[in-house]
Amino acid sequence: MSLAAHLEQLGRPLVERQLTHPTVAGIANGDLPEPVFRSWLEQDYLFLLDYVRVFSRLAWQAPAAHLGDLVDLAQSTYHDELALHRSLAAEFGADLNGAVKGKPCAEYTAFLLDSAADYADGLAALYPCMWGYSTLGAILAQNPPADPRYRRWVDTYADPGFAALTARCAEMLDEAGGDRERAQRFFLEGMRHEYDFWDVP
């Protein structure tokens, strides 16, 4: 079994746990209170700005075969995901520019940026976000919320293009040749942060 497949096997129960979190369940049902999603949206916007920095830090270390992919991931995050957040912010009245990181966001981004000091560790640390959202999107899209705003959020992460980026991350993780036990530790720590991030400040 490849490293990425092994980590996904470990992570699947943790994704299923996320599905029961009130914030995720509210998005799935389309009845999440607007103030909760607005706050989450502001936090995720700040998170994604640092996520771009994580990809950039990894790109600086990347082998030639991975460099273009990491640049593409940074660009997709900066232009596509952040565009979604700006669009939704206008509909929910979110203050993206005035937002301040809450504890879950600050701890998660610090973990990712620190992990990215090592190439293999950084890939393992960021994989929970890519794979987790792609998996959540695919699950939620099977019975999408009626509210078009929440449906647009689900559709973004269920998109085949996002799944393709996630698959490439898995390949790079396997090709990086990192220590399996270290990768597992960084991956599971990332999954813990993924769950905690749903706790809106």
mmCIF file of C-alpha atoms in Angstrom:
data_model
loop_
_atom_site.group_PDB
_atom_site.id
_atom_site.type_symbol
_atom_site.label_atom_id
_atom_site.label_comp_id
_atom_site.label_asym_id
_atom_site.label_seq_id
_atom_site.Cartn_x
_atom_site.Cartn_y
_atom_site.Cartn_z
ATOM 1 C CA MET A 1 0.000 0.000 0.000
ATOM 2 C CA SER A 2 1.316 3.432 -0.918
ATOM 3 C CA LEU A 3 1.990 5.963 1.833
ATOM 4 C CA ALA A 4 -0.841 8.234 0.710
ATOM 5 C CA ALA A 5 -3.299 5.316 0.601
ATOM 6 C CA HIS A 6 -2.197 4.247 4.079
ATOM 7 C CA LEU A 7 -2.751 7.759 5.426
ATOM 8 C CA GLU A 8 -6.165 7.965 3.771
ATOM 9 C CA GLN A 9 -7.113 4.695 5.437
ATOM 10 C CA LEU A 10 -6.129 6.160 8.804
ATOM 11 C CA GLY A 11 -7.911 9.404 8.044
ATOM 12 C CA ARG A 12 -11.254 8.090 6.834
ATOM 13 C CA PRO A 13 -12.772 7.663 10.343
ATOM 14 C CA LEU A 14 -11.606 11.183 11.166
ATOM 15 C CA VAL A 15 -13.378 12.593 8.099
ATOM 16 C CA GLU A 16 -16.517 10.740 9.162
ATOM 17 C CA ARG A 17 -16.152 12.351 12.587
ATOM 18 C CA GLN A 18 -16.043 15.763 10.895
ATOM 19 C CA LEU A 19 -19.377 14.984 9.220
ATOM 20 C CA THR A 20 -20.990 14.908 12.668
ATOM 21 C CA HIS A 21 -19.536 18.275 13.724
ATOM 22 C CA PRO A 22 -22.351 20.851 14.042
ATOM 23 C CA THR A 23 -20.688 23.238 11.571
ATOM 24 C CA VAL A 24 -20.261 20.580 8.877
ATOM 25 C CA ALA A 25 -23.708 19.132 9.551
ATOM 26 C CA GLY A 26 -25.189 22.626 9.259
ATOM 27 C CA ILE A 27 -23.529 23.159 5.876
ATOM 28 C CA ALA A 28 -24.728 19.733 4.724
ATOM 29 C CA ASN A 29 -28.292 20.493 5.784
ATOM 30 C CA GLY A 30 -28.153 24.052 4.487
ATOM 31 C CA ASP A 31 -29.360 25.390 7.835
ATOM 32 C CA LEU A 32 -26.108 26.533 9.458
ATOM 33 C CA PRO A 33 -26.777 29.905 11.128
ATOM 34 C CA GLU A 34 -25.310 32.709 9.035
ATOM 35 C CA PRO A 35 -23.180 34.207 11.845
ATOM 36 C CA VAL A 36 -21.452 30.845 12.323
ATOM 37 C CA PHE A 37 -20.605 30.442 8.647
ATOM 38 C CA ARG A 38 -19.563 34.092 8.436
ATOM 39 C CA SER A 39 -17.074 33.595 11.264
ATOM 40 C CA TRP A 40 -15.823 30.318 9.788
ATOM 41 C CA LEU A 41 -15.428 31.976 6.390
ATOM 42 C CA GLU A 42 -13.283 34.743 7.861
ATOM 43 C CA GLN A 43 -11.061 32.200 9.621
ATOM 44 C CA ASP A 44 -10.701 30.042 6.521
ATOM 45 C CA TYR A 45 -9.778 33.075 4.443
ATOM 46 C CA LEU A 46 -6.892 33.797 6.822
ATOM 47 C CA PHE A 47 -5.968 30.120 6.805
ATOM 48 C CA LEU A 48 -5.803 29.976 3.001
ATOM 49 C CA LEU A 49 -3.480 32.978 2.823
ATOM 50 C CA ASP A 50 -1.007 30.990 4.941
ATOM 51 C CA TYR A 51 -1.743 27.813 2.983
ATOM 52 C CA VAL A 52 -0.436 29.596 -0.106
ATOM 53 C CA ARG A 53 2.715 30.400 1.869
ATOM 54 C CA VAL A 54 3.052 26.706 2.796
ATOM 55 C CA PHE A 55 2.952 25.684 -0.877
ATOM 56 C CA SER A 56 5.465 28.417 -1.665
ATOM 57 C CA ARG A 57 7.840 27.280 1.077
ATOM 58 C CA LEU A 58 7.631 23.721 -0.202
ATOM 59 C CA ALA A 59 8.131 24.857 -3.800
ATOM 60 C CA TRP A 60 11.462 26.396 -2.778
ATOM 61 C CA GLN A 61 12.664 22.909 -1.735
ATOM 62 C CA ALA A 62 10.874 20.864 -4.374
ATOM 63 C CA PRO A 63 12.506 18.570 -6.905
ATOM 64 C CA ALA A 64 12.044 19.753 -10.474
ATOM 65 C CA ALA A 65 9.292 17.188 -11.089
ATOM 66 C CA HIS A 66 7.147 18.717 -8.317
ATOM 67 C CA LEU A 67 7.877 22.423 -8.709
ATOM 68 C CA GLY A 68 5.211 23.187 -11.295
ATOM 69 C CA ASP A 69 2.577 21.280 -9.350
ATOM 70 C CA LEU A 70 3.241 23.237 -6.169
ATOM 71 C CA VAL A 71 3.083 26.500 -8.083
ATOM 72 C CA ASP A 72 -0.233 25.339 -9.572
ATOM 73 C CA LEU A 73 -1.547 24.461 -6.114
ATOM 74 C CA ALA A 74 -0.553 27.855 -4.757
ATOM 75 C CA GLN A 75 -2.190 29.574 -7.722
ATOM 76 C CA SER A 76 -5.387 27.518 -7.475
ATOM 77 C CA THR A 77 -5.656 28.270 -3.768
ATOM 78 C CA TYR A 78 -4.951 31.972 -4.187
ATOM 79 C CA HIS A 79 -7.179 32.577 -7.191
ATOM 80 C CA ASP A 80 -9.928 29.942 -7.074
ATOM 81 C CA GLU A 81 -10.521 29.191 -3.406
ATOM 82 C CA LEU A 82 -10.018 32.758 -2.228
ATOM 83 C CA ALA A 83 -12.332 33.980 -5.010
ATOM 84 C CA LEU A 84 -15.021 31.669 -3.620
ATOM 85 C CA HIS A 85 -14.477 33.103 -0.156
ATOM 86 C CA ARG A 86 -14.686 36.692 -1.411
ATOM 87 C CA SER A 87 -17.901 35.874 -3.260
ATOM 88 C CA LEU A 88 -19.471 34.192 -0.241
ATOM 89 C CA ALA A 89 -18.219 36.960 2.046
ATOM 90 C CA ALA A 90 -20.307 39.472 0.114
ATOM 91 C CA GLU A 91 -23.403 37.313 0.623
ATOM 92 C CA PHE A 92 -22.809 36.619 4.309
ATOM 93 C CA GLY A 93 -21.446 40.040 5.265
ATOM 94 C CA ALA A 94 -18.048 38.661 6.284
ATOM 95 C CA ASP A 95 -15.220 41.101 7.016
ATOM 96 C CA LEU A 96 -12.278 39.310 5.437
ATOM 97 C CA ASN A 97 -9.852 42.208 5.705
ATOM 98 C CA GLY A 98 -10.678 42.941 9.335
ATOM 99 C CA ALA A 99 -10.680 39.329 10.524
ATOM 100 C CA VAL A 100 -8.279 38.181 13.243
ATOM 101 C CA LYS A 101 -7.123 34.598 13.645
ATOM 102 C CA GLY A 102 -8.806 32.611 16.366
ATOM 103 C CA LYS A 103 -6.885 29.966 18.298
ATOM 104 C CA PRO A 104 -7.664 26.996 15.968
ATOM 105 C CA CYS A 105 -6.577 28.963 12.901
ATOM 106 C CA ALA A 106 -3.422 30.330 14.511
ATOM 107 C CA GLU A 107 -2.352 26.910 15.809
ATOM 108 C CA TYR A 108 -3.084 25.142 12.510
ATOM 109 C CA THR A 109 -1.243 27.627 10.305
ATOM 110 C CA ALA A 110 1.741 27.678 12.676
ATOM 111 C CA PHE A 111 1.880 23.878 12.516
ATOM 112 C CA LEU A 112 1.764 23.860 8.707
ATOM 113 C CA LEU A 113 4.346 26.593 8.251
ATOM 114 C CA ASP A 114 6.714 24.942 10.731
ATOM 115 C CA SER A 115 6.215 21.527 9.113
ATOM 116 C CA ALA A 116 7.044 22.952 5.688
ATOM 117 C CA ALA A 117 10.640 23.498 6.832
ATOM 118 C CA ASP A 118 11.092 19.869 5.742
ATOM 119 C CA TYR A 119 9.768 18.852 2.348
ATOM 120 C CA ALA A 120 8.384 15.391 3.155
ATOM 121 C CA ASP A 121 7.025 16.477 6.539
ATOM 122 C CA GLY A 122 5.326 19.470 4.963
ATOM 123 C CA LEU A 123 3.573 17.379 2.330
ATOM 124 C CA ALA A 124 2.297 14.966 4.985
ATOM 125 C CA ALA A 125 1.101 17.855 7.153
ATOM 126 C CA LEU A 126 -0.864 19.579 4.399
ATOM 127 C CA TYR A 127 -2.406 16.430 2.935
ATOM 128 C CA PRO A 128 -5.272 16.313 5.478
ATOM 129 C CA CYS A 129 -6.584 19.625 4.167
ATOM 130 C CA MET A 130 -6.444 18.693 0.477
ATOM 131 C CA TRP A 131 -7.661 15.132 0.875
ATOM 132 C CA GLY A 132 -10.097 15.882 3.678
ATOM 133 C CA TYR A 133 -11.929 18.639 1.800
ATOM 134 C CA SER A 134 -12.000 16.630 -1.407
ATOM 135 C CA THR A 135 -13.484 13.697 0.506
ATOM 136 C CA LEU A 136 -15.982 15.861 2.380
ATOM 137 C CA GLY A 137 -17.009 17.545 -0.861
ATOM 138 C CA ALA A 138 -17.628 14.211 -2.586
ATOM 139 C CA ILE A 139 -19.713 12.941 0.334
ATOM 140 C CA LEU A 140 -21.769 16.118 0.758
ATOM 141 C CA ALA A 141 -22.390 16.380 -2.983
ATOM 142 C CA GLN A 142 -24.320 13.098 -2.876
ATOM 143 C CA ASN A 143 -27.116 14.983 -1.093
ATOM 144 C CA PRO A 144 -26.298 18.669 -1.575
ATOM 145 C CA PRO A 145 -27.852 21.414 0.552
ATOM 146 C CA ALA A 146 -30.781 23.325 -0.910
ATOM 147 C CA ASP A 147 -29.330 26.725 0.036
ATOM 148 C CA PRO A 148 -27.417 27.756 -3.134
ATOM 149 C CA ARG A 149 -24.680 29.466 -1.102
ATOM 150 C CA TYR A 150 -23.823 26.337 0.826
ATOM 151 C CA ARG A 151 -24.232 24.258 -2.315
ATOM 152 C CA ARG A 152 -21.641 26.424 -4.077
ATOM 153 C CA TRP A 153 -19.219 25.712 -1.229
ATOM 154 C CA VAL A 154 -19.863 21.958 -1.526
ATOM 155 C CA ASP A 155 -19.547 22.032 -5.324
ATOM 156 C CA THR A 156 -16.128 23.691 -5.099
ATOM 157 C CA TYR A 157 -14.653 20.807 -3.099
ATOM 158 C CA ALA A 158 -16.547 18.117 -5.002
ATOM 159 C CA ASP A 159 -15.210 19.447 -8.305
ATOM 160 C CA PRO A 160 -13.137 16.940 -10.340
ATOM 161 C CA GLY A 161 -10.451 19.579 -10.755
ATOM 162 C CA PHE A 162 -9.982 19.768 -6.994
ATOM 163 C CA ALA A 163 -9.899 15.967 -6.829
ATOM 164 C CA ALA A 164 -7.162 15.965 -9.477
ATOM 165 C CA LEU A 165 -5.061 18.419 -7.441
ATOM 166 C CA THR A 166 -5.537 16.192 -4.392
ATOM 167 C CA ALA A 167 -4.468 13.113 -6.371
ATOM 168 C CA ARG A 168 -1.316 14.913 -7.472
ATOM 169 C CA CYS A 169 -0.573 15.805 -3.846
ATOM 170 C CA ALA A 170 -0.849 12.096 -3.027
ATOM 171 C CA GLU A 171 1.625 11.235 -5.792
ATOM 172 C CA MET A 172 4.103 13.854 -4.589
ATOM 173 C CA LEU A 173 3.776 12.567 -1.041
ATOM 174 C CA ASP A 174 4.591 9.052 -2.225
ATOM 175 C CA GLU A 175 7.452 10.263 -4.416
ATOM 176 C CA ALA A 176 9.001 12.391 -1.659
ATOM 177 C CA GLY A 177 10.118 9.199 0.083
ATOM 178 C CA GLY A 178 9.636 10.463 3.621
ATOM 179 C CA ASP A 179 9.795 8.279 6.694
ATOM 180 C CA ARG A 180 6.478 6.436 7.051
ATOM 181 C CA GLU A 181 6.158 6.879 10.812
ATOM 182 C CA ARG A 182 6.987 10.599 10.628
ATOM 183 C CA ALA A 183 4.495 11.066 7.789
ATOM 184 C CA GLN A 184 1.813 9.339 9.829
ATOM 185 C CA ARG A 185 2.511 11.564 12.817
ATOM 186 C CA PHE A 186 2.358 14.771 10.777
ATOM 187 C CA PHE A 187 -0.752 13.603 8.924
ATOM 188 C CA LEU A 188 -2.657 12.713 12.096
ATOM 189 C CA GLU A 189 -1.689 16.016 13.685
ATOM 190 C CA GLY A 190 -3.039 17.763 10.595
ATOM 191 C CA MET A 191 -6.276 15.788 10.848
ATOM 192 C CA ARG A 192 -6.642 16.892 14.470
ATOM 193 C CA HIS A 193 -6.287 20.512 13.412
ATOM 194 C CA GLU A 194 -8.817 19.949 10.618
ATOM 195 C CA TYR A 195 -11.450 18.886 13.139
ATOM 196 C CA ASP A 196 -10.634 21.674 15.594
ATOM 197 C CA PHE A 197 -10.884 24.263 12.827
ATOM 198 C CA TRP A 198 -14.644 23.698 12.582
ATOM 199 C CA ASP A 199 -14.991 25.138 16.088
ATOM 200 C CA VAL A 200 -15.864 28.693 15.128
ATOM 201 C CA PRO A 201 -14.361 31.364 17.426
#
